[in-house]
PDB file of C-alpha atoms in Angstrom:
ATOM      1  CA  UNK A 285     -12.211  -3.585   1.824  1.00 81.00           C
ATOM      2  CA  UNK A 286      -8.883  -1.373   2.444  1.00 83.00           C
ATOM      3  CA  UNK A 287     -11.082   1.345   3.238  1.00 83.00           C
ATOM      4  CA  UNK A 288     -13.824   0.143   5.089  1.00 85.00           C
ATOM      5  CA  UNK A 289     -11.255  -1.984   7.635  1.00 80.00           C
ATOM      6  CA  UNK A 290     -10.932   0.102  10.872  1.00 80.00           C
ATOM      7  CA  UNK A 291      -7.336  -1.468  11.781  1.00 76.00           C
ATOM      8  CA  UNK A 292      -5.985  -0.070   7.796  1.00 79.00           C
ATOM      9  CA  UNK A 293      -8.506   2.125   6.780  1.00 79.00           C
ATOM     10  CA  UNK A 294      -6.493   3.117   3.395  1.00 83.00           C
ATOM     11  CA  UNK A 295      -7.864   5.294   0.942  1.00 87.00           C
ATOM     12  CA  UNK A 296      -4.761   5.580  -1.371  1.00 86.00           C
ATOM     13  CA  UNK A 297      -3.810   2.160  -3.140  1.00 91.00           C
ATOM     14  CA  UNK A 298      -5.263   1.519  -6.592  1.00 91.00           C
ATOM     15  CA  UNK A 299      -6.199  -2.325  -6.894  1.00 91.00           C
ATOM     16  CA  UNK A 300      -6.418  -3.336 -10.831  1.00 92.00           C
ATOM     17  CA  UNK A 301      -7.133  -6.891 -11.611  1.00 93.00           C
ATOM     18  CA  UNK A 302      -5.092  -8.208 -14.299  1.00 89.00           C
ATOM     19  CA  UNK A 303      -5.313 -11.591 -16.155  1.00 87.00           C
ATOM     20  CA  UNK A 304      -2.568 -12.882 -13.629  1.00 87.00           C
ATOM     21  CA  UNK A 305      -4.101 -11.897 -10.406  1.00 93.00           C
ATOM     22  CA  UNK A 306      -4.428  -8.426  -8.079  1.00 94.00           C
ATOM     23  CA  UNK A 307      -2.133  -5.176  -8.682  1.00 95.00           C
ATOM     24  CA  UNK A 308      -1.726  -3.081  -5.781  1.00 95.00           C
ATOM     25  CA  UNK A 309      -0.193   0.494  -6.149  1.00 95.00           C
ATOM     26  CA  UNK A 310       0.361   3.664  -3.902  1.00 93.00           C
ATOM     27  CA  UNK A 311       1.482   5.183  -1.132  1.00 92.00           C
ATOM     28  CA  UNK A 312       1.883   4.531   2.299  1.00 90.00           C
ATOM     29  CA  UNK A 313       3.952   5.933   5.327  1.00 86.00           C
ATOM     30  CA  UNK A 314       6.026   2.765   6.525  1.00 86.00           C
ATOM     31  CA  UNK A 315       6.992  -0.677   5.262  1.00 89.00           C
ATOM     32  CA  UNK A 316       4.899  -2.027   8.212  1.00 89.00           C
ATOM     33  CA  UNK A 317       1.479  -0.878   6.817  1.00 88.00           C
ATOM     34  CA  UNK A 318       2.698  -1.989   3.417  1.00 91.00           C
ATOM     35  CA  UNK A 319       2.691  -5.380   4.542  1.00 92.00           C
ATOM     36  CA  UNK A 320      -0.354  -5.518   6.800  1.00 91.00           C
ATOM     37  CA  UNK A 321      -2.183  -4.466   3.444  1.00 92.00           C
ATOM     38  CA  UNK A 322      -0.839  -6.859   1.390  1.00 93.00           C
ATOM     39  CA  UNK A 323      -1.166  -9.559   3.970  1.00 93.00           C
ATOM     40  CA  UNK A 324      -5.026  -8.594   4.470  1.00 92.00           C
ATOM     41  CA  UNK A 325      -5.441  -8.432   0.927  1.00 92.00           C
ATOM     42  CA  UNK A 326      -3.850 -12.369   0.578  1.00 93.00           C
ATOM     43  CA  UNK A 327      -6.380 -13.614   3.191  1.00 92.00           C
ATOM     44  CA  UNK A 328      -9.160 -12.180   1.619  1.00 92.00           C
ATOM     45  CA  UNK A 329      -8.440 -13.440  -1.776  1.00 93.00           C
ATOM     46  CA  UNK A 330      -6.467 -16.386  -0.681  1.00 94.00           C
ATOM     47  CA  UNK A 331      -6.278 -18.080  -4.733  1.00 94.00           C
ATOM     48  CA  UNK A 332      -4.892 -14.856  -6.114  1.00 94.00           C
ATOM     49  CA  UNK A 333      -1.848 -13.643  -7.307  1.00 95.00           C
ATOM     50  CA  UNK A 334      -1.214 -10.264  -5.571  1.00 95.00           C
ATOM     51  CA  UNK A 335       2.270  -8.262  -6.896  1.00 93.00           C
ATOM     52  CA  UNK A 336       2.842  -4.868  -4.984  1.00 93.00           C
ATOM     53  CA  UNK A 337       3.427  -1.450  -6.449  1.00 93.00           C
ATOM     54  CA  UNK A 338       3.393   0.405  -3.193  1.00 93.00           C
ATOM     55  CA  UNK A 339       5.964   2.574  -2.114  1.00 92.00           C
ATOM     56  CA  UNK A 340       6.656   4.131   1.248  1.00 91.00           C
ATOM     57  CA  UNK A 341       6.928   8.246   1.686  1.00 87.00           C
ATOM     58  CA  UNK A 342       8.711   9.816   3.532  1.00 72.00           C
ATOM     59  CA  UNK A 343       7.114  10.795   7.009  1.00 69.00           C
ATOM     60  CA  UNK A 344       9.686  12.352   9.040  1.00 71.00           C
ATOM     61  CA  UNK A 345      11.399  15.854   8.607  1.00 72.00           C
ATOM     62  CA  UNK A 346      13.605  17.295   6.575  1.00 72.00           C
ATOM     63  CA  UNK A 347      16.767  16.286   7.781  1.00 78.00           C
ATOM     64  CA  UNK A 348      18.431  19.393   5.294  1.00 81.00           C
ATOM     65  CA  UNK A 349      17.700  22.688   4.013  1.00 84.00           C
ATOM     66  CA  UNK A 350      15.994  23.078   0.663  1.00 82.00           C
ATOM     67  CA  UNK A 351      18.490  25.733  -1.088  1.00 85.00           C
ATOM     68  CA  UNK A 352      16.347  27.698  -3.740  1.00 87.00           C
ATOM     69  CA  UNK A 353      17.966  29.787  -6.568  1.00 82.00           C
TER      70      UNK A 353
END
């Protein structure tokens, strides 16, 4: 569903179903895609218990430089 939806089209989250409900887990690059995912995934399994494992990475730049020994 996650990656077969044009608007999320997500290839990276795991979903394992667990005697309480839906586990989501991954990566994605802002708290705003996070939640459309998780909000897409409620609606289509409305009954469910979903709990979220999905962190955000970091899309910007550097902000330092790396020192290497």
């Amino acid at each position: 569903m996650l990656t077969e939806d044009p608007s999320v089209a997500e290839q990276g989250i795991t979903v394992a179903r667990h005697e309480r409900g839906l586990v989501l887990s991954g990566e994605v690059e802002s708290p705003h895609r996070r939640e459309e995912i998780l909000r897409r995934v409620a609606e289509r399994f409305p009954d469910t218990p979903v709990t979220s494992d999905i962190g955000v990475i970091r899309t910007q730049a550097p902000s330092q430089v790396e020192e290497l020994p």
